[in-house]
PDB file of N, CA and C in Angstrom:
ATOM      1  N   UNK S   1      56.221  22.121  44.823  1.00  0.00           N
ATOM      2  CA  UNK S   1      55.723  22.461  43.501  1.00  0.00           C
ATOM      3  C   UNK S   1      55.137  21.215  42.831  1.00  0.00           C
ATOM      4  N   UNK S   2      55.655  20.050  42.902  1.00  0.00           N
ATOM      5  CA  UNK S   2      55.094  18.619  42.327  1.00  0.00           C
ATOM      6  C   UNK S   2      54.174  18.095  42.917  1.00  0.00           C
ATOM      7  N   UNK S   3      53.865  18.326  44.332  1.00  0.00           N
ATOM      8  CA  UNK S   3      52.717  18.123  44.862  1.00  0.00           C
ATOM      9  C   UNK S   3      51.454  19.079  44.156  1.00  0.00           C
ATOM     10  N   UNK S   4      51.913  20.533  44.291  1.00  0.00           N
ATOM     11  CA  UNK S   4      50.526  21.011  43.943  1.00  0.00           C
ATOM     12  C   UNK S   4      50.397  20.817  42.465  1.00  0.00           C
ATOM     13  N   UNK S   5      51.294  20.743  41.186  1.00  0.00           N
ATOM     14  CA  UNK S   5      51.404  20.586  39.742  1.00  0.00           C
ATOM     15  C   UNK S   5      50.292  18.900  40.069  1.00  0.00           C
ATOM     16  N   UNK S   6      50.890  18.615  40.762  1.00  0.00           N
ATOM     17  CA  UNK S   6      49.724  17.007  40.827  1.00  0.00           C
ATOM     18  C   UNK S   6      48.306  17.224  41.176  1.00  0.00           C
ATOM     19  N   UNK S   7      47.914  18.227  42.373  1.00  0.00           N
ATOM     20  CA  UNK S   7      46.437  18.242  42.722  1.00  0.00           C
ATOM     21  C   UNK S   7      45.918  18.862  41.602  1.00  0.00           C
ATOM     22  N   UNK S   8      47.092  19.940  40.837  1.00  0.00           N
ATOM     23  CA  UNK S   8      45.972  20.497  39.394  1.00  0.00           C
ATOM     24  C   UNK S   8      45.914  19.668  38.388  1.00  0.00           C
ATOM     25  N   UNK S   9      46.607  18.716  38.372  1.00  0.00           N
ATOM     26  CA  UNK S   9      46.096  17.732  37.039  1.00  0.00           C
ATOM     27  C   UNK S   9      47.269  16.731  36.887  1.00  0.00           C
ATOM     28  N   UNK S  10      48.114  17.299  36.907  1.00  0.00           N
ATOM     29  CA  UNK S  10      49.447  16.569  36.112  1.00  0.00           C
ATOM     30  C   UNK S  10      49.547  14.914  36.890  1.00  0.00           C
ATOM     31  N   UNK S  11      50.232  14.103  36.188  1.00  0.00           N
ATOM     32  CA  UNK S  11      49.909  13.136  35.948  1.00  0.00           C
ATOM     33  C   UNK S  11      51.423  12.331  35.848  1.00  0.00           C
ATOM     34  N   UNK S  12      51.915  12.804  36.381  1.00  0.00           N
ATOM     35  CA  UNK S  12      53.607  12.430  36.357  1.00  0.00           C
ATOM     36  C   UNK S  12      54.636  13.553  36.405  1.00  0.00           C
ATOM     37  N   UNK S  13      55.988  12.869  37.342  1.00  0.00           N
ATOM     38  CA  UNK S  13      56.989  13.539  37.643  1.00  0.00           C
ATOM     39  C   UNK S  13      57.961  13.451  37.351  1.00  0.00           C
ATOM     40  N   UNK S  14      58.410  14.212  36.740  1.00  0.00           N
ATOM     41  CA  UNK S  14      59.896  14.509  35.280  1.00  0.00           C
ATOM     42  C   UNK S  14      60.645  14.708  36.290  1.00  0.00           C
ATOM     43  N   UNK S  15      61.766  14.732  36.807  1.00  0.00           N
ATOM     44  CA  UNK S  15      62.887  15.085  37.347  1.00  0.00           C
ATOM     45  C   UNK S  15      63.925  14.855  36.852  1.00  0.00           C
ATOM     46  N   UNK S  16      64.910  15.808  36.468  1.00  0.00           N
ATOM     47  CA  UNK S  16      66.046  15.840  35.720  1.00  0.00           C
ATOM     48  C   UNK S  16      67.516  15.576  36.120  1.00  0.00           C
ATOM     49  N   UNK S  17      67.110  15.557  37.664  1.00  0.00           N
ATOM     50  CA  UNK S  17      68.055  15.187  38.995  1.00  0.00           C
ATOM     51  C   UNK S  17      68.084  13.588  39.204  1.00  0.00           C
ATOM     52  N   UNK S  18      66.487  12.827  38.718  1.00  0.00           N
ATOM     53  CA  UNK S  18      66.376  11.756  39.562  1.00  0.00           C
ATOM     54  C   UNK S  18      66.610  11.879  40.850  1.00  0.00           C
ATOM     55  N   UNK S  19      65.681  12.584  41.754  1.00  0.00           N
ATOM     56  CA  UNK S  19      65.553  12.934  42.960  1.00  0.00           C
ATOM     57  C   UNK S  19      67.034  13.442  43.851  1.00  0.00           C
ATOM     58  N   UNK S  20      67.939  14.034  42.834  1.00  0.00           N
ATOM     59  CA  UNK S  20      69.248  14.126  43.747  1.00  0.00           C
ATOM     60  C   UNK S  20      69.195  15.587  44.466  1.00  0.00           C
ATOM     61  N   UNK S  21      68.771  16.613  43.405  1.00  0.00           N
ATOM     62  CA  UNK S  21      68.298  17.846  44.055  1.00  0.00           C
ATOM     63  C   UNK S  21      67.355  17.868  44.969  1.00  0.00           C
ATOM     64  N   UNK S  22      66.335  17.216  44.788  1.00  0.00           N
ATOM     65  CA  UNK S  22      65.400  17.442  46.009  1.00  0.00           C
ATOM     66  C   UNK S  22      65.087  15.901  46.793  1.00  0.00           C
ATOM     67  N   UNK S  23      65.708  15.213  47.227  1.00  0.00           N
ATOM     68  CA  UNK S  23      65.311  14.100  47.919  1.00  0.00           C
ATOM     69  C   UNK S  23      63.843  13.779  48.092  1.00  0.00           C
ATOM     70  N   UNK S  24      63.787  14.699  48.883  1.00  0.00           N
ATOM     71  CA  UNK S  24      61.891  14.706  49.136  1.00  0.00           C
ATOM     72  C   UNK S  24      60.741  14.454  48.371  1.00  0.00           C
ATOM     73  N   UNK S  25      60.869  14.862  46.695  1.00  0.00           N
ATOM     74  CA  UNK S  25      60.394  13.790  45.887  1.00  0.00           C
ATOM     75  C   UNK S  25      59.602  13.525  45.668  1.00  0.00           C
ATOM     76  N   UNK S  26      61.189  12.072  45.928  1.00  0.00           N
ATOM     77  CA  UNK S  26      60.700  11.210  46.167  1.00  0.00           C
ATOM     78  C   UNK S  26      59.529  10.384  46.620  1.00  0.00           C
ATOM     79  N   UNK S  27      59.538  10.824  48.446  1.00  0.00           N
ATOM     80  CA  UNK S  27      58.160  10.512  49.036  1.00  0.00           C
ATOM     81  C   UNK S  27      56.839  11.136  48.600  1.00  0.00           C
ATOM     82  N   UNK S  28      57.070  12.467  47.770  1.00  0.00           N
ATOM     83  CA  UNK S  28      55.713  13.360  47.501  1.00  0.00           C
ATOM     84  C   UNK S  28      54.983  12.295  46.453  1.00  0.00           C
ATOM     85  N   UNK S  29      56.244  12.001  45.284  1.00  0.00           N
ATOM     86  CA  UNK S  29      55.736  11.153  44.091  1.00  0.00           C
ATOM     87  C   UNK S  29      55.036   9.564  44.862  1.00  0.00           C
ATOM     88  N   UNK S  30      55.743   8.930  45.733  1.00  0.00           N
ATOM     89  CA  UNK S  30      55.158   7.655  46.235  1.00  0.00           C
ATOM     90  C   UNK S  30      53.864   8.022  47.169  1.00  0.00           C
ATOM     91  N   UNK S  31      53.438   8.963  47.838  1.00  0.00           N
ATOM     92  CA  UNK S  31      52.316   9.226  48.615  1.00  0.00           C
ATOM     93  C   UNK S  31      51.411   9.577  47.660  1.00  0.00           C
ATOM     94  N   UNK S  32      51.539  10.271  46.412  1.00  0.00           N
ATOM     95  CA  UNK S  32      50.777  10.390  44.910  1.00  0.00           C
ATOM     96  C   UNK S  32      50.454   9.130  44.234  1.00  0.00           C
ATOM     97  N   UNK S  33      51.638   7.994  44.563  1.00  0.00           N
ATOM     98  CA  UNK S  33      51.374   7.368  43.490  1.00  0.00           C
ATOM     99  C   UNK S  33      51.191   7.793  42.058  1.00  0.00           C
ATOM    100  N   UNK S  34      51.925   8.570  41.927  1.00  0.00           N
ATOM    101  CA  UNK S  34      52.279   9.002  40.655  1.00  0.00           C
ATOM    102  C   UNK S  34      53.493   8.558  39.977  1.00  0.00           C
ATOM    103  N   UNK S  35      53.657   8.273  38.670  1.00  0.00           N
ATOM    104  CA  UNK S  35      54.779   8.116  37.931  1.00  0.00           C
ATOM    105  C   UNK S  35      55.970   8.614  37.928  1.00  0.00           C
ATOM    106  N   UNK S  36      56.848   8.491  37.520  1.00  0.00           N
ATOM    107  CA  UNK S  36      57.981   9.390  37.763  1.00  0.00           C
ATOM    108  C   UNK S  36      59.078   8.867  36.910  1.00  0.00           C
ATOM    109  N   UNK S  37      59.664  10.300  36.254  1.00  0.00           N
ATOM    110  CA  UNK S  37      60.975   9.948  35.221  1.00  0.00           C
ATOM    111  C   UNK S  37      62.296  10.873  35.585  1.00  0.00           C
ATOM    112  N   UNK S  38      62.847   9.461  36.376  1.00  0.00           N
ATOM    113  CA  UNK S  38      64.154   9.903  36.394  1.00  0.00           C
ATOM    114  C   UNK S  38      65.516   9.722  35.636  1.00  0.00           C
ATOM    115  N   UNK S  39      65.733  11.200  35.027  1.00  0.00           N
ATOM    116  CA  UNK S  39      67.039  11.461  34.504  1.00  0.00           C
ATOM    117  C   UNK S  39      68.193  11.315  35.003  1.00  0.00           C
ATOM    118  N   UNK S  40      69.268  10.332  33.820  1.00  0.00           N
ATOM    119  CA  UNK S  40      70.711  10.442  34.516  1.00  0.00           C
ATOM    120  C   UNK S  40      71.160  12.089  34.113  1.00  0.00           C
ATOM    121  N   UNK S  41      71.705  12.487  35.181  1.00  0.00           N
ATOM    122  CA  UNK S  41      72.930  13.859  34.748  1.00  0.00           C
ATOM    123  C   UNK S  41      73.336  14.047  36.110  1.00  0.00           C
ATOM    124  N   UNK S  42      74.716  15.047  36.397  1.00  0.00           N
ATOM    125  CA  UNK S  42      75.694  14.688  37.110  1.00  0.00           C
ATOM    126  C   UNK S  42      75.803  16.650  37.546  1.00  0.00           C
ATOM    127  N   UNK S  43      75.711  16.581  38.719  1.00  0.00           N
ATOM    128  CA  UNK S  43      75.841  18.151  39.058  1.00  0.00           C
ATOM    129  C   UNK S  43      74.956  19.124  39.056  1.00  0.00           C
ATOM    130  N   UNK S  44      75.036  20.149  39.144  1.00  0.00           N
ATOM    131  CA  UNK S  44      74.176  21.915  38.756  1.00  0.00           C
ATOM    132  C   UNK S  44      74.323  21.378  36.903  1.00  0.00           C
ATOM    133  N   UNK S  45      73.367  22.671  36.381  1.00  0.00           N
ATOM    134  CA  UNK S  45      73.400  23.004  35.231  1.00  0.00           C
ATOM    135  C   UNK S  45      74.766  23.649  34.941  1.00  0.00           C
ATOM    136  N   UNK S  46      74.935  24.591  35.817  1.00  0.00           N
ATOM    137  CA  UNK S  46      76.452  25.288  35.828  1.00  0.00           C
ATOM    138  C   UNK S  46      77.770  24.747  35.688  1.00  0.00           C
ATOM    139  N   UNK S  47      78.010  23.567  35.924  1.00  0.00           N
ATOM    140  CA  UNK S  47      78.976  23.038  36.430  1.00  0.00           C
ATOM    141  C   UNK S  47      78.614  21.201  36.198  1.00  0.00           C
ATOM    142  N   UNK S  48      77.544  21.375  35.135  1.00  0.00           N
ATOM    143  CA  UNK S  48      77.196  19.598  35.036  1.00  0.00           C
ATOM    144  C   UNK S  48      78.430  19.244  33.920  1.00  0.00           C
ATOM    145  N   UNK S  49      79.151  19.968  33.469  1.00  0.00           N
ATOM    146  CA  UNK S  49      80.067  19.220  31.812  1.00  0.00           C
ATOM    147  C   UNK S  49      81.363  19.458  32.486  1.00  0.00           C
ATOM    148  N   UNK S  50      81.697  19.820  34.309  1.00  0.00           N
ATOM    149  CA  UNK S  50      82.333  18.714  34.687  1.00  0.00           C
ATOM    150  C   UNK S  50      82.962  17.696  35.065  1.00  0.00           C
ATOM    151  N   UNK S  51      81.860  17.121  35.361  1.00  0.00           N
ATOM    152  CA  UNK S  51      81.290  15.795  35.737  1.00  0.00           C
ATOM    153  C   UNK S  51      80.971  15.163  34.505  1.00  0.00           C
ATOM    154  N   UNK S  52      81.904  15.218  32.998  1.00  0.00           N
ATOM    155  CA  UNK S  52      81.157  14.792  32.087  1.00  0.00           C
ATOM    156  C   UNK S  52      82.735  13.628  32.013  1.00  0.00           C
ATOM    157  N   UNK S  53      82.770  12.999  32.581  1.00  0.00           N
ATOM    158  CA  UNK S  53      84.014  11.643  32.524  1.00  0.00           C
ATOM    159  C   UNK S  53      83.479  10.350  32.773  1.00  0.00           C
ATOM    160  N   UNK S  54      83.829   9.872  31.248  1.00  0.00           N
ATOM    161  CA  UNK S  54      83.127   8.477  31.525  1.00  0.00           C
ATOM    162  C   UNK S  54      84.259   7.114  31.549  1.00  0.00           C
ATOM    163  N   UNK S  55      84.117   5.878  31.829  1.00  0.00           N
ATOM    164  CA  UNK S  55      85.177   5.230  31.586  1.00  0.00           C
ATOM    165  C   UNK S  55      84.168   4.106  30.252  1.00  0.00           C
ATOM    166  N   UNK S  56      82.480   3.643  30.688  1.00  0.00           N
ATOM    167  CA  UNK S  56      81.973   2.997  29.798  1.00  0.00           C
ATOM    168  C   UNK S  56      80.558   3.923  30.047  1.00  0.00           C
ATOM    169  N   UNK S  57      80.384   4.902  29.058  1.00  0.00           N
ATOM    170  CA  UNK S  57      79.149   5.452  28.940  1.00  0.00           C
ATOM    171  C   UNK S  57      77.590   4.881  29.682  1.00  0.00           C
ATOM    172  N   UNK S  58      77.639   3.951  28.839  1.00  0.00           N
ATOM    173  CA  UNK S  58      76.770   3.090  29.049  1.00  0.00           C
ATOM    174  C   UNK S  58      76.412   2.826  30.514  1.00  0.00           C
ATOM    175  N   UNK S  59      77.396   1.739  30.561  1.00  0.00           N
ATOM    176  CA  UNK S  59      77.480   1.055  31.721  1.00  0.00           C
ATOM    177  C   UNK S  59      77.838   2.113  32.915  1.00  0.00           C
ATOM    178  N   UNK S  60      78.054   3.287  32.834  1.00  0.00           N
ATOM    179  CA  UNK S  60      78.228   4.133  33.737  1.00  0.00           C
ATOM    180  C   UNK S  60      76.640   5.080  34.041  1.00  0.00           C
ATOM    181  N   UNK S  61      76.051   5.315  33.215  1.00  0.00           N
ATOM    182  CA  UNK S  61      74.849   5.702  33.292  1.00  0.00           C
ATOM    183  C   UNK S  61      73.773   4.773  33.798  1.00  0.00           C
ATOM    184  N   UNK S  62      73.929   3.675  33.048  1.00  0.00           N
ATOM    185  CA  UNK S  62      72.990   2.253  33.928  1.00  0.00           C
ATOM    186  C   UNK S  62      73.311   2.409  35.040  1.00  0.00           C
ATOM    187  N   UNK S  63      74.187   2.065  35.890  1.00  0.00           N
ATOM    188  CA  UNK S  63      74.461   1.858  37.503  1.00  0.00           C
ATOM    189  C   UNK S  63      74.008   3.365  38.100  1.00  0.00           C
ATOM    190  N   UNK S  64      74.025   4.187  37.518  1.00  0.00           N
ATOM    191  CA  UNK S  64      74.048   5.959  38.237  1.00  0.00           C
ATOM    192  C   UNK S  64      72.530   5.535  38.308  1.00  0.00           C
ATOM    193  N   UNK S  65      72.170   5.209  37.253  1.00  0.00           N
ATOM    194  CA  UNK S  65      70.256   5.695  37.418  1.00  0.00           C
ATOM    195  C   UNK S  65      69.638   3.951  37.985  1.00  0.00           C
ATOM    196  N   UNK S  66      70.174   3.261  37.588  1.00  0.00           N
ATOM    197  CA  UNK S  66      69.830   1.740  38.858  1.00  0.00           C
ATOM    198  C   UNK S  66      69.919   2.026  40.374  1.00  0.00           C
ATOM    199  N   UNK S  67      70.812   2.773  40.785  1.00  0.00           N
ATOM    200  CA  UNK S  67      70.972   3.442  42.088  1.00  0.00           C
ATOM    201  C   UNK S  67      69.603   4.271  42.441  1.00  0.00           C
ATOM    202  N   UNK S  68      69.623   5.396  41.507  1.00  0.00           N
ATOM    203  CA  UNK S  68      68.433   6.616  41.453  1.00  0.00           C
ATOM    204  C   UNK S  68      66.910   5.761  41.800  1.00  0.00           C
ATOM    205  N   UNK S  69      66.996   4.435  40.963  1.00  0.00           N
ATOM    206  CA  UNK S  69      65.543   4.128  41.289  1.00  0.00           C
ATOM    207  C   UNK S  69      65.723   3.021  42.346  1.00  0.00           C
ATOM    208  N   UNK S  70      66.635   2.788  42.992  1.00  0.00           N
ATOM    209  CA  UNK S  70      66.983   2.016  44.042  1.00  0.00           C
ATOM    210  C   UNK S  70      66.069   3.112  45.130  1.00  0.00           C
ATOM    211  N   UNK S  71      66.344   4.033  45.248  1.00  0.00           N
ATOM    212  CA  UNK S  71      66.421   5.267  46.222  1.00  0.00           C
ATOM    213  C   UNK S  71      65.016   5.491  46.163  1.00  0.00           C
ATOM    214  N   UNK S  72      64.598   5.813  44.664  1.00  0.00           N
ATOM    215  CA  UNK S  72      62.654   6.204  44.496  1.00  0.00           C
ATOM    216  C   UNK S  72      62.230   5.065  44.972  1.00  0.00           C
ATOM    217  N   UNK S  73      62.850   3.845  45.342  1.00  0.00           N
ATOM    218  CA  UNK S  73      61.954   2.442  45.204  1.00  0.00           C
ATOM    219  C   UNK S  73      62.235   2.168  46.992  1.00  0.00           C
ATOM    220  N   UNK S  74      62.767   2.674  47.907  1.00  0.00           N
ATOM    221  CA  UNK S  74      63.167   2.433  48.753  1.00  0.00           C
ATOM    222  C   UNK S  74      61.925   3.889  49.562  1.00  0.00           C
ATOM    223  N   UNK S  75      61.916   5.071  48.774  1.00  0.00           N
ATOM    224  CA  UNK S  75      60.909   5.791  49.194  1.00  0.00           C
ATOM    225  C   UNK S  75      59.304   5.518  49.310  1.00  0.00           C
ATOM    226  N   UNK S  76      59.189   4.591  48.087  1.00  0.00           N
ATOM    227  CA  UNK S  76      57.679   4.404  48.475  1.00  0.00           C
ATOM    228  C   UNK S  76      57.333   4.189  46.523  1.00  0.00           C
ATOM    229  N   UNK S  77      58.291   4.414  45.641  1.00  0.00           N
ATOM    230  CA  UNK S  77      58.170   4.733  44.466  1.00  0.00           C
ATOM    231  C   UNK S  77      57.708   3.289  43.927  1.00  0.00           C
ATOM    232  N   UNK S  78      56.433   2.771  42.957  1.00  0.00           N
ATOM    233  CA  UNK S  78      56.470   1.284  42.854  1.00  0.00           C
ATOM    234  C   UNK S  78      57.098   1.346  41.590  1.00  0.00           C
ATOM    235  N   UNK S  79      58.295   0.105  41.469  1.00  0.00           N
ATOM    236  CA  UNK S  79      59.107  -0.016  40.609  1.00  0.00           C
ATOM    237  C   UNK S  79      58.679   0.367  39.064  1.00  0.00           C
ATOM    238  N   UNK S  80      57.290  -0.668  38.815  1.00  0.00           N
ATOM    239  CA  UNK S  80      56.816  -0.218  37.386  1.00  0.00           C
ATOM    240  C   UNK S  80      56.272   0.955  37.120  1.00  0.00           C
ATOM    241  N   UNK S  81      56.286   2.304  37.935  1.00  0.00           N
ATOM    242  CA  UNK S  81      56.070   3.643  37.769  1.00  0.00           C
ATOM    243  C   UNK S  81      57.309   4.208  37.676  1.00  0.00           C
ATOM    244  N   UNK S  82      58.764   3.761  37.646  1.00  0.00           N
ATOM    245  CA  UNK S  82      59.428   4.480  37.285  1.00  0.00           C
ATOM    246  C   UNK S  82      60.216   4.655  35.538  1.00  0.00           C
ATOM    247  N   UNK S  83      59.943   5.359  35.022  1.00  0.00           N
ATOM    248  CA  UNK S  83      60.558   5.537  34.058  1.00  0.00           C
ATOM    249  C   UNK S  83      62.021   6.165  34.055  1.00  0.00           C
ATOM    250  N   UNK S  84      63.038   5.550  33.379  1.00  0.00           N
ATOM    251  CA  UNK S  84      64.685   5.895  33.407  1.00  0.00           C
ATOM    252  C   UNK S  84      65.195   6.442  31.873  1.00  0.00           C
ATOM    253  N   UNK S  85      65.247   7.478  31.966  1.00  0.00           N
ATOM    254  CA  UNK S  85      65.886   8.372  30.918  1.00  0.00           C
ATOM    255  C   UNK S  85      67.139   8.709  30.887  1.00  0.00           C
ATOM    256  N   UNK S  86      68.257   8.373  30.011  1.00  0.00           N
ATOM    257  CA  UNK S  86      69.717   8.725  30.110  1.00  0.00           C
ATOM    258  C   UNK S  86      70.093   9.835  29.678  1.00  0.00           C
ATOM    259  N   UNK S  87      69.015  10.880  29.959  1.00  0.00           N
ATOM    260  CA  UNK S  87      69.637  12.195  29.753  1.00  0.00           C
ATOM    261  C   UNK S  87      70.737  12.870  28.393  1.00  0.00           C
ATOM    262  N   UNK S  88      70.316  12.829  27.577  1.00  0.00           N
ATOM    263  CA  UNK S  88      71.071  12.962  26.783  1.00  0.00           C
ATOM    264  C   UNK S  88      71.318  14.352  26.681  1.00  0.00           C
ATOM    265  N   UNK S  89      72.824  14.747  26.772  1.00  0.00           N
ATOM    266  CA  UNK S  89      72.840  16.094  26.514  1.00  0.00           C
ATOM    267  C   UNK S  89      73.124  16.674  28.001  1.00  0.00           C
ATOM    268  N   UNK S  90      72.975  15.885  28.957  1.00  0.00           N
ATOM    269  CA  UNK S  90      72.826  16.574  30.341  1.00  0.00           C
ATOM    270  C   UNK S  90      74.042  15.871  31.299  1.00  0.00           C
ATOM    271  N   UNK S  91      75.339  16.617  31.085  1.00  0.00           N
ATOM    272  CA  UNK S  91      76.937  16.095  31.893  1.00  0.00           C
ATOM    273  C   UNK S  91      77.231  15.207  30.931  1.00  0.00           C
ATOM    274  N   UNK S  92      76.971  15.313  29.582  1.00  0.00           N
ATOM    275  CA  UNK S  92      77.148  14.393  28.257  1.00  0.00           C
ATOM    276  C   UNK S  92      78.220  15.204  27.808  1.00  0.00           C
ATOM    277  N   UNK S  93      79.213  14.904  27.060  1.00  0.00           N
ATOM    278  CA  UNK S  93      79.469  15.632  25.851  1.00  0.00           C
ATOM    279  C   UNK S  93      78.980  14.857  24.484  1.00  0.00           C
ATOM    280  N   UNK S  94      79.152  15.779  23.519  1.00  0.00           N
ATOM    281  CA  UNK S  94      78.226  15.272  21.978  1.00  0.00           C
ATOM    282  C   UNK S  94      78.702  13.428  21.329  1.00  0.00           C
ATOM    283  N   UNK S  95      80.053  12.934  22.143  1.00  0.00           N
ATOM    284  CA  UNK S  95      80.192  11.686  21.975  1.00  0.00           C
ATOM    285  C   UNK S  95      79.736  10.781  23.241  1.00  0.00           C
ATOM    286  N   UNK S  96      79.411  11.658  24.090  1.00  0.00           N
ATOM    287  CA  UNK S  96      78.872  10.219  24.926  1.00  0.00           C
ATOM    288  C   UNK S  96      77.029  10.254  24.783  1.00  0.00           C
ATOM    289  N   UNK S  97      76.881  11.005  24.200  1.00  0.00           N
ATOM    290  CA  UNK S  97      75.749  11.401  24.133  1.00  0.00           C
ATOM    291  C   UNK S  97      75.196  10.338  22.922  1.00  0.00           C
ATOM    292  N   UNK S  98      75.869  10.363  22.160  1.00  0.00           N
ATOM    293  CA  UNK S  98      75.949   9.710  20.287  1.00  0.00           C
ATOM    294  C   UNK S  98      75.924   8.228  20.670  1.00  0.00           C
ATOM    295  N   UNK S  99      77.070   7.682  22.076  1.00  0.00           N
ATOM    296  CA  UNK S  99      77.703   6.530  22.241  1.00  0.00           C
ATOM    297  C   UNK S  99      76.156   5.829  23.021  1.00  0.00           C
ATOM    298  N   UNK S 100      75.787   6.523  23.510  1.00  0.00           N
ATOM    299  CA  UNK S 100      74.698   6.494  24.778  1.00  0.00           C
ATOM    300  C   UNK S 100      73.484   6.195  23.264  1.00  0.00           C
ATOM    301  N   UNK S 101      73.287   6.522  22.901  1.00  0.00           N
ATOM    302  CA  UNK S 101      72.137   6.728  21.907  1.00  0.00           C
ATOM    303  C   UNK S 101      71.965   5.517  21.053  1.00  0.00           C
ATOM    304  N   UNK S 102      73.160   5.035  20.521  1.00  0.00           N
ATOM    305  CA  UNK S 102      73.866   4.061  19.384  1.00  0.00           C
ATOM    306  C   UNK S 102      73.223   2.770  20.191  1.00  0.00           C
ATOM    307  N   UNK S 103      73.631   2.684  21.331  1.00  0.00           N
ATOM    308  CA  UNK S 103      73.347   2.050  22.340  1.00  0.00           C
ATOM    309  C   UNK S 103      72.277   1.620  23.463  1.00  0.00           C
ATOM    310  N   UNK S 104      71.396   2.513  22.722  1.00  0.00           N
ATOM    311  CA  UNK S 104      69.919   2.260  23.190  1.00  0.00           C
ATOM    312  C   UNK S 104      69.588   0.761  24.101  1.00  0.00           C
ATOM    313  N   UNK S 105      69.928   0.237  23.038  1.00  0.00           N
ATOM    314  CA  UNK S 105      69.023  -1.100  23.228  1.00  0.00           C
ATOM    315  C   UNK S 105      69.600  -2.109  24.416  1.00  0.00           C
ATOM    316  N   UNK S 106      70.559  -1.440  24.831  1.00  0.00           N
ATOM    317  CA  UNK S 106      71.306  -1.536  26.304  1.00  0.00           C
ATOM    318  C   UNK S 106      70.740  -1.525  27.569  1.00  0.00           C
ATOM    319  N   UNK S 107      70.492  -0.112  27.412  1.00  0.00           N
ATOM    320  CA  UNK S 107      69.342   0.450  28.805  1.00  0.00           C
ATOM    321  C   UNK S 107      68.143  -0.276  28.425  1.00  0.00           C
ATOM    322  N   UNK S 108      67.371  -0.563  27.576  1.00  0.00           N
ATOM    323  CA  UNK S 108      65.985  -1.147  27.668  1.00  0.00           C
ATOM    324  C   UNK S 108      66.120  -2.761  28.094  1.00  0.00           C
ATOM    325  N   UNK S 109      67.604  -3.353  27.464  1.00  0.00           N
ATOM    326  CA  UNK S 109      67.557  -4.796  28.363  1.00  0.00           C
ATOM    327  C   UNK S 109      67.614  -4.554  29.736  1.00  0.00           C
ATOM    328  N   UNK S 110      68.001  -3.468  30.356  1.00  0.00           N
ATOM    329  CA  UNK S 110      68.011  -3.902  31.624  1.00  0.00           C
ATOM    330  C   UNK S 110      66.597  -3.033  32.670  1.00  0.00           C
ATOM    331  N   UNK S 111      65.871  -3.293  31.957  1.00  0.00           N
ATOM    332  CA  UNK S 111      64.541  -3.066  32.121  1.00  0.00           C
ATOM    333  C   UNK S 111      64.339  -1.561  32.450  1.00  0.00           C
TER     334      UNK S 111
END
C-alpha cells in the first residue's frame, strides 16, 4: 500500500508501528527514498494499554524509537529522513502521555 500511495503522489511514510507491524517498510521507504515517521507505541490497537508500563517515560520511549530507527537505518532508511514521534496517546496512559509532552525538549536533544 506505501509503495503504490508513493507512485500516486505521497511524499512520506507515517507509520504508527515504526516498522514493527510490517518490517518490509522499511526497505519499500529506503528503495523510495522517501521520508518516514516513525511512531513510538507498544502492541495491536487492541491490546496496546497493556503494554502501557513505564519505569522513565521518557527515557523509555527514546531507546524504543532509537532502536526503531536503528532498524529503518540498517534497511536502507537515510538517517536525516527519519522523523521520530513519541506517540502520544498510543500504549500511553493520560500521565505518561502529559509526562512525555512536559518533556519535549528531551527527545529533540537527542536529535
Amino acid at each position: 500500500v506505501a509503495g503504490r500511495a508513493l507512485d500516486l503522489g505521497a511524499m512520506i511514510v507515517n507509520d504508527i508501528s515504526a516498522f514493527a507491524y510490517d518490517p518490509g517498510l522499511a526497505s519499500v521507504a529506503a528503495r523510495r527514498k522517501a521520508p518516514v515517521i516513525l511512531m513510538h507505541n507498544r502492541g495491536r490497537s487492541a491490546k496496546m494499554y497493556e503494554f502501557a508500563e513505564y519505569g522513565d517515560v521518557v527515557a523509555d520511549i527514546s531507546r524504543e524509537l532509537a532502536a526503531r530507527a536503528d532498524e529503518a537505518i540498517a534497511a536502507g532508511v537515510a538517517r536525516h529522513a527519519i522523523v521520530l514521534d513519541p506517540g502520544f496517546g498510543f500504549a500511553k496512559r493520560a500521565e505518561h502521555s502529559l509526562a512525555a509532552l512536559a518533556r519535549l525538549a528531551e527527545f529533540h536533544a537527542q536529535g
